[in-house]
XYZ file of C-alpha atoms in Angstrom:
430
model
C -50.139 -27.775 27.240
C -46.630 -29.178 27.600
C -46.582 -30.191 23.927
C -47.719 -26.693 22.907
C -44.958 -25.164 25.040
C -42.278 -27.381 23.422
C -43.602 -26.569 19.982
C -43.501 -22.850 20.778
C -39.915 -23.109 22.060
C -38.807 -24.937 18.900
C -40.376 -22.265 16.747
C -38.748 -19.501 18.786
C -35.368 -21.200 18.533
C -35.763 -21.527 14.770
C -36.589 -17.822 14.467
C -33.544 -16.850 16.562
C -31.307 -19.145 14.517
C -32.605 -17.640 11.271
C -31.897 -14.143 12.551
C -28.373 -15.128 13.598
C -27.654 -16.736 10.234
C -28.976 -13.689 8.407
C -26.923 -11.392 10.632
C -23.817 -13.502 10.045
C -24.292 -13.429 6.283
C -24.785 -9.671 6.363
C -21.707 -9.168 8.549
C -19.549 -11.264 6.212
C -20.665 -9.147 3.262
C -19.585 -5.925 4.959
C -16.205 -4.549 3.810
C -13.353 -4.962 6.295
C -10.950 -2.051 6.769
C -7.216 -2.853 6.917
C -6.313 0.431 8.586
C -5.497 -1.383 11.849
C -3.916 -4.460 10.265
C -4.734 -7.650 8.399
C -8.347 -8.833 8.469
C -9.845 -12.321 8.412
C -11.690 -11.926 5.107
C -10.140 -11.291 1.713
C -12.995 -9.306 0.140
C -14.879 -7.041 0.366
C -12.147 -4.890 1.860
C -11.522 -1.179 2.236
C -8.139 0.271 1.281
C -7.496 3.974 1.788
C -11.277 4.619 1.906
C -11.866 2.709 -1.342
C -13.883 -0.523 -1.171
C -12.921 -3.472 -3.363
C -15.669 -6.094 -3.524
C -13.664 -8.857 -5.210
C -10.180 -9.713 -6.395
C -9.405 -7.599 -9.474
C -9.010 -9.564 -12.693
C -7.205 -6.891 -14.718
C -5.117 -4.158 -13.113
C -3.559 -1.032 -14.589
C -0.647 0.560 -12.740
C -0.081 4.210 -13.589
C 3.031 4.835 -11.505
C 6.568 3.566 -11.927
C 7.010 3.467 -8.173
C 3.834 1.451 -7.544
C 4.831 -0.911 -10.342
C 8.126 -1.407 -8.510
C 6.195 -2.282 -5.347
C 4.051 -4.802 -7.236
C 7.213 -6.416 -8.624
C 8.776 -6.589 -5.158
C 5.781 -8.643 -3.999
C 5.835 -10.895 -7.062
C 2.329 -9.859 -8.100
C 3.231 -8.665 -11.594
C 0.954 -11.293 -13.166
C -1.971 -9.231 -11.845
C -1.027 -6.367 -14.161
C -2.578 -5.952 -17.617
C -1.576 -2.368 -18.381
C 1.098 0.100 -17.283
C 1.929 3.764 -17.784
C 4.906 4.906 -19.855
C 7.074 5.522 -16.789
C 6.883 1.841 -15.778
C 10.128 0.998 -17.560
C 11.101 -2.037 -15.472
C 12.399 -4.869 -17.712
C 9.916 -7.322 -16.194
C 7.052 -5.146 -17.445
C 8.218 -4.729 -21.032
C 5.561 -7.167 -22.234
C 2.711 -5.026 -20.903
C 0.861 -2.568 -23.138
C 1.831 1.004 -22.205
C -0.380 4.097 -22.038
C -0.076 7.670 -20.919
C -1.005 8.055 -17.249
C -3.515 10.744 -18.287
C -5.150 8.771 -21.113
C -8.363 7.636 -19.419
C -9.979 6.383 -22.619
C -7.107 3.981 -23.360
C -7.348 2.630 -19.812
C -11.087 2.083 -20.247
C -10.564 0.383 -23.605
C -8.126 -2.070 -21.993
C -10.992 -3.486 -19.927
C -9.283 -3.174 -16.537
C -11.288 -3.227 -13.315
C -8.722 -1.594 -10.987
C -6.294 1.291 -11.444
C -3.376 1.874 -9.078
C -1.968 5.405 -9.176
C -0.300 8.006 -6.982
C -2.049 11.099 -8.292
C -4.822 11.738 -10.787
C -6.821 14.656 -12.072
C -10.342 14.693 -10.599
C -12.007 14.685 -14.012
C -9.915 11.734 -15.194
C -10.690 9.842 -11.994
C -14.398 10.523 -12.433
C -14.271 9.336 -16.054
C -12.723 6.023 -14.998
C -15.168 5.529 -12.139
C -18.123 6.300 -14.405
C -16.863 3.445 -16.590
C -17.073 1.084 -13.620
C -13.332 1.077 -12.886
C -12.146 1.278 -9.280
C -9.408 3.873 -8.806
C -7.071 3.474 -5.830
C -4.721 6.386 -5.129
C -1.791 5.570 -2.842
C 0.861 7.881 -1.438
C 4.562 7.093 -1.379
C 6.186 5.851 1.790
C 8.136 8.339 3.903
C 9.806 6.048 6.433
C 10.147 2.416 7.487
C 6.733 2.114 9.119
C 5.059 3.910 6.242
C 6.834 1.527 3.858
C 4.902 -1.382 5.376
C 1.680 0.630 5.101
C 2.190 1.121 1.366
C 3.021 -2.535 0.740
C 0.063 -3.709 2.826
C -2.286 -1.502 0.806
C -0.997 -2.696 -2.575
C -0.992 -6.340 -1.456
C -4.528 -6.107 -0.103
C -5.835 -4.499 -3.272
C -4.351 -7.236 -5.455
C -4.883 -10.335 -3.328
C -7.105 -9.658 -0.307
C -7.129 -8.357 3.246
C -5.487 -11.459 4.693
C -3.286 -13.089 2.045
C -2.305 -9.964 0.114
C -1.875 -7.867 3.228
C 0.552 -10.334 4.806
C 2.520 -10.842 1.586
C 2.913 -7.076 1.329
C 4.131 -6.614 4.882
C 6.600 -9.496 4.559
C 8.022 -8.043 1.332
C 8.452 -4.623 2.952
C 10.137 -6.134 5.992
C 12.449 -8.162 3.760
C 13.721 -5.047 2.007
C 14.397 -3.187 5.239
C 15.985 -6.262 6.786
C 18.414 -6.212 3.855
C 19.081 -2.529 4.546
C 19.834 -3.391 8.176
C 22.469 -5.853 6.975
C 23.835 -3.312 4.511
C 24.214 -0.620 7.161
C 26.715 -2.787 9.036
C 29.119 -2.560 6.095
C 29.417 1.234 6.249
C 32.906 2.246 7.501
C 32.983 3.699 10.999
C 33.916 7.372 11.128
C 34.528 9.934 13.866
C 33.117 12.663 11.658
C 29.690 13.093 10.128
C 29.657 12.262 6.431
C 27.199 14.654 4.778
C 25.412 14.224 1.482
C 22.335 15.212 -0.468
C 20.321 14.229 -3.503
C 19.497 17.126 -5.823
C 16.623 16.566 -8.258
C 17.207 19.782 -10.195
C 19.318 22.935 -9.855
C 16.185 25.055 -9.463
C 15.710 23.982 -5.862
C 14.325 20.437 -5.758
C 15.973 17.844 -3.528
C 15.287 14.928 -1.202
C 14.271 16.420 2.137
C 13.761 14.927 5.577
C 10.146 13.936 4.956
C 11.059 11.569 2.119
C 12.175 7.937 2.066
C 15.386 8.897 0.274
C 16.592 10.642 3.426
C 16.058 7.425 5.398
C 17.938 5.495 2.723
C 20.961 7.779 3.127
C 21.029 7.128 6.862
C 21.204 3.377 6.234
C 24.458 3.777 4.328
C 26.045 6.020 6.952
C 25.298 9.392 5.345
C 23.613 12.428 6.892
C 21.246 14.228 4.539
C 22.008 17.948 4.805
C 18.357 18.654 3.948
C 16.888 16.355 6.621
C 15.595 19.400 8.524
C 13.639 20.596 5.481
C 10.310 19.357 4.110
C 8.402 19.518 0.864
C 11.284 18.523 -1.416
C 12.672 22.035 -1.872
C 15.806 23.919 -0.799
C 17.526 27.240 -1.375
C 21.090 27.590 -2.603
C 21.973 29.132 0.775
C 20.834 25.877 2.445
C 23.245 24.017 0.185
C 26.118 26.491 0.500
C 25.997 26.692 4.302
C 25.853 22.934 4.763
C 28.486 22.295 2.052
C 27.974 18.505 1.714
C 30.826 16.050 1.291
C 29.089 14.546 -1.725
C 26.126 15.199 -3.997
C 23.997 12.569 -5.751
C 21.868 13.451 -8.774
C 20.909 12.324 -12.275
C 23.390 12.541 -15.160
C 21.619 15.600 -16.587
C 21.639 17.440 -13.267
C 25.302 16.581 -12.728
C 26.153 18.261 -16.026
C 24.241 21.391 -14.995
C 25.937 21.502 -11.588
C 29.408 21.219 -13.096
C 28.668 24.091 -15.481
C 26.986 26.387 -12.937
C 29.391 28.980 -11.512
C 27.617 29.230 -8.148
C 28.332 25.544 -7.457
C 32.073 25.884 -8.141
C 33.149 26.466 -4.527
C 31.203 23.578 -3.036
C 33.472 20.901 -1.537
C 31.678 18.126 -3.416
C 32.371 19.873 -6.738
C 35.991 20.754 -5.948
C 36.749 17.204 -4.780
C 35.029 15.503 -7.673
C 32.327 13.973 -5.503
C 29.234 14.796 -7.527
C 27.870 11.390 -8.468
C 25.380 10.614 -11.220
C 22.990 7.785 -10.328
C 19.821 6.312 -11.789
C 17.060 8.954 -11.504
C 14.644 6.258 -10.365
C 16.694 5.606 -7.212
C 14.831 8.269 -5.264
C 11.477 7.663 -6.948
C 10.793 3.931 -7.089
C 9.973 2.156 -3.840
C 10.338 -1.529 -4.648
C 13.609 -3.471 -4.679
C 15.081 -0.362 -6.270
C 15.385 1.007 -2.720
C 17.947 -1.658 -1.848
C 19.761 -1.462 -5.196
C 20.027 2.316 -4.838
C 21.613 1.998 -1.417
C 24.184 -0.509 -2.685
C 25.160 1.735 -5.607
C 25.310 4.922 -3.545
C 27.250 3.181 -0.786
C 29.895 2.073 -3.272
C 30.253 5.644 -4.532
C 30.286 7.133 -1.042
C 32.986 4.796 0.259
C 35.502 4.027 -2.508
C 37.872 2.918 0.249
C 35.787 -0.203 0.790
C 37.975 -3.273 0.280
C 37.389 -5.701 -2.578
C 36.122 -8.138 0.022
C 33.441 -5.731 1.176
C 32.524 -4.879 -2.415
C 32.068 -8.585 -3.118
C 29.907 -8.816 -0.008
C 27.708 -6.022 -1.342
C 27.247 -7.822 -4.654
C 26.551 -11.126 -2.911
C 24.037 -9.477 -0.600
C 22.265 -8.081 -3.644
C 22.096 -11.523 -5.236
C 20.779 -13.051 -2.023
C 18.153 -10.352 -1.777
C 16.909 -11.272 -5.245
C 16.987 -14.998 -4.533
C 15.266 -14.712 -1.154
C 12.520 -12.339 -2.252
C 9.033 -13.068 -1.012
C 7.617 -16.148 -2.693
C 5.257 -15.270 -5.507
C 3.065 -16.995 -8.057
C 4.851 -18.404 -11.095
C 4.110 -16.375 -14.220
C 0.712 -17.300 -15.598
C 2.021 -18.095 -19.101
C 3.842 -21.122 -17.660
C 0.489 -22.746 -16.897
C -2.072 -23.932 -19.400
C -5.740 -24.038 -18.439
C -7.072 -27.525 -17.699
C -10.608 -28.285 -18.859
C -13.036 -30.328 -16.811
C -13.722 -33.753 -18.259
C -10.117 -34.199 -19.399
C -7.615 -36.722 -18.103
C -3.839 -36.743 -17.827
C -0.708 -36.049 -15.824
C -1.424 -32.329 -15.492
C -4.814 -33.155 -13.943
C -3.191 -35.666 -11.611
C -0.599 -33.084 -10.510
C -3.362 -30.563 -9.834
C -5.280 -33.145 -7.799
C -2.164 -33.918 -5.769
C -1.767 -30.222 -4.930
C -5.454 -29.881 -4.041
C -5.164 -32.942 -1.806
C -2.023 -31.526 -0.191
C -3.946 -28.353 0.641
C -6.898 -30.291 2.024
C -9.450 -29.537 -0.694
C -9.538 -33.010 -2.244
C -10.112 -35.739 0.321
C -11.027 -38.698 -1.896
C -8.915 -40.869 -4.154
C -8.131 -39.539 -7.617
C -6.942 -40.901 -10.964
C -6.019 -37.913 -13.073
C -9.593 -37.599 -14.350
C -11.085 -34.110 -13.996
C -14.535 -35.119 -12.736
C -17.256 -33.531 -10.616
C -15.486 -34.087 -7.289
C -12.356 -32.373 -8.611
C -14.512 -29.511 -9.890
C -15.962 -29.034 -6.401
C -12.445 -29.090 -4.915
C -11.333 -26.456 -7.444
C -14.348 -24.308 -6.561
C -13.557 -24.557 -2.850
C -9.932 -23.592 -3.500
C -10.950 -20.655 -5.704
C -13.397 -19.375 -3.102
C -10.880 -19.623 -0.253
C -8.220 -17.830 -2.291
C -10.289 -14.895 -3.486
C -10.857 -16.209 -7.013
C -14.121 -16.557 -8.897
C -15.468 -20.013 -8.005
C -16.045 -21.468 -11.492
C -14.669 -24.961 -10.927
C -12.519 -24.521 -14.047
C -8.729 -24.567 -13.632
C -7.617 -21.548 -15.636
C -4.048 -20.208 -15.713
C -4.692 -17.736 -12.896
C -6.081 -20.426 -10.609
C -3.113 -22.732 -11.318
C -0.671 -19.881 -10.672
C -2.117 -19.365 -7.201
C -2.460 -23.119 -6.586
C 1.264 -23.807 -6.990
C 2.399 -20.653 -5.158
C 3.525 -20.138 -1.567
C 0.503 -17.841 -1.041
C -1.993 -20.626 -1.740
C -4.342 -20.888 1.243
C -4.997 -24.376 2.535
C -8.470 -25.575 3.422
C -7.772 -24.789 7.074
C -6.908 -21.188 6.196
C -3.143 -21.542 6.568
C -0.626 -20.559 3.885
C 1.126 -23.411 2.139
C 4.645 -23.687 0.825
C 5.271 -23.322 -2.860
C 5.118 -26.451 -4.971
C 7.321 -26.824 -8.078
C 5.568 -26.559 -11.409
C 4.153 -29.992 -12.283
C 6.287 -32.119 -14.556
C 4.921 -33.664 -17.696
C 4.948 -37.133 -16.122
C 3.821 -38.197 -12.680
C 5.217 -41.350 -11.122
C 5.851 -43.077 -7.840
C 9.276 -44.092 -6.616
C 8.825 -47.382 -8.476
C 8.007 -45.567 -11.688
C 4.288 -46.359 -11.817
C 1.278 -44.182 -11.107
C -0.890 -45.281 -8.224
C -4.478 -45.489 -9.411
C -7.223 -43.701 -7.467
C -10.899 -43.080 -8.040
C -12.374 -39.633 -8.736
C -15.783 -40.212 -7.148
């Protein structure tokens, strides 16, 4: 009887364990929603009510502003296609398409599209072709800025790694704006300004990020009490701003329009033409716009302060969030090969805790298993083959170690690997 009881208990325990394992596997396969913050799993993950089941391999960005965000995070190597308005120099190598040309996007073989707006029929066409479409709204303030960056980062590199990279990049930009705001001259009077998009009544209003940007450089947006990006000429005339920012084309129209003649900004020659993307793009352009507009707003700044602005801009570029090195710098390494590039890869895998045996620079089965483990932990397809994408992530600061922590970036491997004495220490690849 006692033996029967023990046997029954073992069977019951096995059944319970099986149920728990099955439940755990099911739970892990459920998409995690980043609405409340970073999540423990990379994929599947839900972003703005859209579920992404795996890291996208080819991404199309159909918005100049979203492209600017991707660049600010250093994730431009994820992009395979861009719309015509993505005119950033770093994206010149990408094929360009019209944002409304769904068939060209489908032909490019992308699996994810990032856009701000899209016609329902075009969206349906892309989704019918198996392409995930993620529509994201522009940021309106500092907190919303982090939301946007977290969403883009998660979509491109997972609910943990990508999310955190996005938030850090957003915080970096606003931290730079905090530093910039301290350079604005103190004044006993309110310095008013506005950004006019066109003379027909479009401007940056209080519900847009551009209004926040003005406040960081010591300017009060005369349209901050308005919403929807529109104004009337009476709004402009009654507020009579000290200065007006606009594009070169709009400046020409303002200077030729008789109704603008009596505005203080026009009479005092303080209508400034700036890059039209300054109020549209929400990557590092946000910081560059503030520097440029600040210099125009305060010509009385000393040469010392002007130099500080330029230096701050350079530092902002140099200290940007660490990102993967461009994929073209890495050449895929085939299993079964041997050499210094394999040895360097093994060193990095060992540093991250994926390779725990001795190695020689021979790409054998143990190294393949280590590569698979790294790929799986970092949201890549676990093939065991070291392609350019895998190597890009491996040597980046976003590479996740075997214990789940983020590692520091490692310089691109040199062509020769040696010890301090100039000889390579021999290890076995079991």
